[in-house]
Amino acid sequence: MKIPISIVKKSGDIVVFDVEKLTNSLRRASAGENVIQQIVGEVQSTIYEGMTTSKIYKIAFDLLKKYSRVSASKYKLKTALFELGPSGFPFEKLVGKLMAHEGFSTQVGVIVQGNCVSHEIDVIADKDDQHCFIECKFHSDQGRFCNVKIPLYVNSRFLDVEKQWKKQKSNEGKISKGGVYTNTRFTSDATQYGKCAGLLMASWDYPFGNGLKERIDKSGLHPLTALTTLTKNEKTKLLDLGLVLCKEIYENPEVLNQIGISKPRHKNIIKDAKELCSLH
Amino acid sequence: MKIPISIVKKSGDIVVFDVEKLTNSLRRASAGENVIQQIVGEVQSTIYEGMTTSKIYKIAFDLLKKYSRVSASKYKLKTALFELGPSGFPFEKLVGKLMAHEGFSTQVGVIVQGNCVSHEIDVIADKDDQHCFIECKFHSDQGRFCNVKIPLYVNSRFLDVEKQWKKQKSNEGKISKGGVYTNTRFTSDATQYGKCAGLLMASWDYPFGNGLKERIDKSGLHPLTALTTLTKNEKTKLLDLGLVLCKEIYENPEVLNQIGISKPRHKNIIKDAKELCSLH
């Protein structure tokens, strides 16, 4: 049996390094078993007491990129979501596209009159008789969780727009819901309040087994920031053009010309984008 | 007629220097008419195009301190509120004391069980059949206003604790209210929402004519940070001891010994504290 090694999390918490967790995260990225064994072996040979999880992640990511660029893209999904910033707008679009994929008709960034004041609603999503008002909370910083104040204000905002919305005769008999989507995590009282208040709640890992990570993987709606074949600057240009998904690149490959990427690089970028979206 | 001079506000807005405003602010600080004329004259002789309002304020304050320390204390009330930071706790105490002065029995910083989750309520204030749950929003920075999200989350929090509170038989027939008190200002949609939702709202200058500045002046509950006879370090020590008002200094003068202030200085400090509180 090996001596347990303590490592340091982003939060500052010290935990024992768990090789199973590393293996699972690589497996989630669809890395082959051989590659996983290779990476786990290399990480174990370099790990030391007090190493940070982000350093371990970086080593694993760099190795994975060498063996399989597309697995590396899947592996960096969480980081890729952060890279949608600094503004929250690309994340709102991503949430809109996820809900559209799930059968809703969606609008992003709409000013809606409430009973007391008007509000900007990040995503309005309709399906059959359901009408959802979703607030997106984007954080650029891993350490920032969504605390209870977020679902609290979202609920008041929802109740204010719902009150006005119900006054319209055409909305009679329809069901309305409020919701919060975030790229980070909720504190436990935030989920507790949100559930109790009847809000639709989604975060990186909530609801368990159907968080954003699983929903993105299942739908193939990977953000373009996951691609390892684009530079940060190129990603920013694509986001500025209004694109947010890998899918949108291979569906409109001319955007690569538009942002000045030389022809010889197109093939690899499109190949990775396609592979990533089809890898479930 | 003088040529209008443009000055720069904290917000970055450029406005024309208004001698009336300066005069009124000095009058509000109970400065004598001679002193006001003197200060206005000196400010007018040093003012230049593009001068910041905080520089003008500093000149006026330094002059006022020379002529009347106690007027200077009144003049710096807004700054004195900021100096209650960096934590929001002294401001919560001040709000508690203001409400106590207005006939409420108050508790500060109480954990209350709501229907969904438990909440920390900054000030609970009872009078007759009224039961108020007040959230205090302290900002250390003049530029930070209370936007609409604050009354939105405060209202949800209030509704959550109210729901639980109403379940108790002993509270039947009683009236409960939620509220937000802030040392800075509200945005216009924040007051609009708060009023519409029935929240008690108070800020530096809201409600008009009965904001915190007027309520502090009328009650004589000036924060000890207003005193010009104490150093920043000494003020911090007093706040750390749990004191927050000038009044608490002259009512317990031994605290001055406790924080190591030499006897000869006590007289001036206590004199200023008393004068400030009696100057309406």
PDB file of C-alpha atoms in Angstrom, chain B residues 65-160:
ATOM      1  CA  LYS B  65     -11.927  71.928  11.589  1.00  0.00           C
ATOM      2  CA  LYS B  66      -9.835  75.035  12.328  1.00  0.00           C
ATOM      3  CA  TYR B  67     -12.881  77.156  13.178  1.00  0.00           C
ATOM      4  CA  SER B  68     -15.141  74.566  14.806  1.00  0.00           C
ATOM      5  CA  ARG B  69     -14.130  70.974  15.447  1.00  0.00           C
ATOM      6  CA  VAL B  70     -17.689  69.960  16.197  1.00  0.00           C
ATOM      7  CA  SER B  71     -19.106  71.435  13.001  1.00  0.00           C
ATOM      8  CA  ALA B  72     -16.349  69.591  11.166  1.00  0.00           C
ATOM      9  CA  SER B  73     -17.558  66.371  12.810  1.00  0.00           C
ATOM     10  CA  LYS B  74     -21.071  67.017  11.608  1.00  0.00           C
ATOM     11  CA  TYR B  75     -19.754  67.911   8.174  1.00  0.00           C
ATOM     12  CA  LYS B  76     -17.936  64.596   7.850  1.00  0.00           C
ATOM     13  CA  LEU B  77     -20.900  62.407   8.796  1.00  0.00           C
ATOM     14  CA  LYS B  78     -21.012  60.663   5.425  1.00  0.00           C
ATOM     15  CA  THR B  79     -17.297  59.842   5.593  1.00  0.00           C
ATOM     16  CA  ALA B  80     -17.704  58.824   9.227  1.00  0.00           C
ATOM     17  CA  LEU B  81     -20.233  56.197   8.140  1.00  0.00           C
ATOM     18  CA  PHE B  82     -17.731  54.772   5.642  1.00  0.00           C
ATOM     19  CA  GLU B  83     -15.122  54.710   8.398  1.00  0.00           C
ATOM     20  CA  LEU B  84     -17.308  52.279  10.339  1.00  0.00           C
ATOM     21  CA  GLY B  85     -15.995  49.571   7.949  1.00  0.00           C
ATOM     22  CA  PRO B  86     -14.436  47.412   6.681  1.00  0.00           C
ATOM     23  CA  SER B  87     -16.894  44.932   8.238  1.00  0.00           C
ATOM     24  CA  GLY B  88     -20.579  45.783   8.147  1.00  0.00           C
ATOM     25  CA  PHE B  89     -21.160  44.963  11.804  1.00  0.00           C
ATOM     26  CA  PRO B  90     -20.710  48.472  13.333  1.00  0.00           C
ATOM     27  CA  PHE B  91     -23.169  49.826  10.761  1.00  0.00           C
ATOM     28  CA  GLU B  92     -25.698  47.156  11.783  1.00  0.00           C
ATOM     29  CA  LYS B  93     -25.265  48.249  15.400  1.00  0.00           C
ATOM     30  CA  LEU B  94     -25.767  51.877  14.421  1.00  0.00           C
ATOM     31  CA  VAL B  95     -28.993  50.985  12.607  1.00  0.00           C
ATOM     32  CA  GLY B  96     -30.104  48.993  15.650  1.00  0.00           C
ATOM     33  CA  LYS B  97     -29.445  51.995  17.886  1.00  0.00           C
ATOM     34  CA  LEU B  98     -31.284  54.363  15.551  1.00  0.00           C
ATOM     35  CA  MET B  99     -34.337  52.097  15.591  1.00  0.00           C
ATOM     36  CA  ALA B 100     -34.087  51.687  19.361  1.00  0.00           C
ATOM     37  CA  HIS B 101     -34.094  55.479  19.639  1.00  0.00           C
ATOM     38  CA  GLU B 102     -37.273  55.450  17.546  1.00  0.00           C
ATOM     39  CA  GLY B 103     -38.991  53.220  20.100  1.00  0.00           C
ATOM     40  CA  PHE B 104     -38.252  49.727  18.831  1.00  0.00           C
ATOM     41  CA  SER B 105     -36.758  46.955  20.881  1.00  0.00           C
ATOM     42  CA  THR B 106     -33.945  45.623  18.742  1.00  0.00           C
ATOM     43  CA  GLN B 107     -31.623  42.657  18.300  1.00  0.00           C
ATOM     44  CA  VAL B 108     -28.599  42.681  15.984  1.00  0.00           C
ATOM     45  CA  GLY B 109     -27.231  39.729  13.994  1.00  0.00           C
ATOM     46  CA  VAL B 110     -29.743  36.976  14.709  1.00  0.00           C
ATOM     47  CA  ILE B 111     -30.026  33.608  12.977  1.00  0.00           C
ATOM     48  CA  VAL B 112     -33.678  33.029  12.163  1.00  0.00           C
ATOM     49  CA  GLN B 113     -35.230  29.891  10.737  1.00  0.00           C
ATOM     50  CA  GLY B 114     -37.136  30.556   7.535  1.00  0.00           C
ATOM     51  CA  ASN B 115     -39.524  28.239   5.745  1.00  0.00           C
ATOM     52  CA  CYS B 116     -36.815  26.987   3.346  1.00  0.00           C
ATOM     53  CA  VAL B 117     -33.478  27.823   4.989  1.00  0.00           C
ATOM     54  CA  SER B 118     -32.177  29.758   7.978  1.00  0.00           C
ATOM     55  CA  HIS B 119     -31.017  33.348   7.524  1.00  0.00           C
ATOM     56  CA  GLU B 120     -28.899  35.811   9.425  1.00  0.00           C
ATOM     57  CA  ILE B 121     -31.060  38.855   9.994  1.00  0.00           C
ATOM     58  CA  ASP B 122     -29.011  41.994  10.660  1.00  0.00           C
ATOM     59  CA  VAL B 123     -31.551  43.852  12.785  1.00  0.00           C
ATOM     60  CA  ILE B 124     -34.828  42.594  14.214  1.00  0.00           C
ATOM     61  CA  ALA B 125     -36.920  45.487  15.518  1.00  0.00           C
ATOM     62  CA  ASP B 126     -40.189  45.204  17.456  1.00  0.00           C
ATOM     63  CA  LYS B 127     -42.664  47.907  18.393  1.00  0.00           C
ATOM     64  CA  ASP B 128     -46.218  47.233  19.501  1.00  0.00           C
ATOM     65  CA  ASP B 129     -47.598  44.821  16.925  1.00  0.00           C
ATOM     66  CA  GLN B 130     -44.891  45.489  14.377  1.00  0.00           C
ATOM     67  CA  HIS B 131     -42.088  43.044  13.740  1.00  0.00           C
ATOM     68  CA  CYS B 132     -39.384  44.215  11.318  1.00  0.00           C
ATOM     69  CA  PHE B 133     -36.640  42.159   9.680  1.00  0.00           C
ATOM     70  CA  ILE B 134     -33.966  44.589   8.482  1.00  0.00           C
ATOM     71  CA  GLU B 135     -31.011  43.823   6.234  1.00  0.00           C
ATOM     72  CA  CYS B 136     -28.112  46.290   6.437  1.00  0.00           C
ATOM     73  CA  LYS B 137     -26.016  46.845   3.348  1.00  0.00           C
ATOM     74  CA  PHE B 138     -22.752  48.515   4.186  1.00  0.00           C
ATOM     75  CA  HIS B 139     -20.430  49.734   1.433  1.00  0.00           C
ATOM     76  CA  SER B 140     -16.892  50.967   2.106  1.00  0.00           C
ATOM     77  CA  ASP B 141     -16.834  52.684  -1.233  1.00  0.00           C
ATOM     78  CA  GLN B 142     -18.801  55.856  -2.063  1.00  0.00           C
ATOM     79  CA  GLY B 143     -19.213  54.812  -5.657  1.00  0.00           C
ATOM     80  CA  ARG B 144     -21.137  51.632  -4.808  1.00  0.00           C
ATOM     81  CA  PHE B 145     -24.866  52.052  -4.877  1.00  0.00           C
ATOM     82  CA  CYS B 146     -27.435  49.513  -3.737  1.00  0.00           C
ATOM     83  CA  ASN B 147     -28.845  48.126  -6.956  1.00  0.00           C
ATOM     84  CA  VAL B 148     -32.176  46.384  -7.437  1.00  0.00           C
ATOM     85  CA  LYS B 149     -30.721  42.950  -6.606  1.00  0.00           C
ATOM     86  CA  ILE B 150     -30.414  43.953  -2.949  1.00  0.00           C
ATOM     87  CA  PRO B 151     -34.111  44.666  -2.264  1.00  0.00           C
ATOM     88  CA  LEU B 152     -34.955  41.657  -4.469  1.00  0.00           C
ATOM     89  CA  TYR B 153     -33.001  39.210  -2.303  1.00  0.00           C
ATOM     90  CA  VAL B 154     -34.030  40.972   0.887  1.00  0.00           C
ATOM     91  CA  ASN B 155     -37.663  40.550  -0.060  1.00  0.00           C
ATOM     92  CA  SER B 156     -37.297  36.802  -0.711  1.00  0.00           C
ATOM     93  CA  ARG B 157     -35.421  36.409   2.555  1.00  0.00           C
ATOM     94  CA  PHE B 158     -38.136  38.356   4.346  1.00  0.00           C
ATOM     95  CA  LEU B 159     -40.916  36.262   2.780  1.00  0.00           C
ATOM     96  CA  ASP B 160     -39.084  33.088   3.789  1.00  0.00           C
TER      97      ASP B 160
END
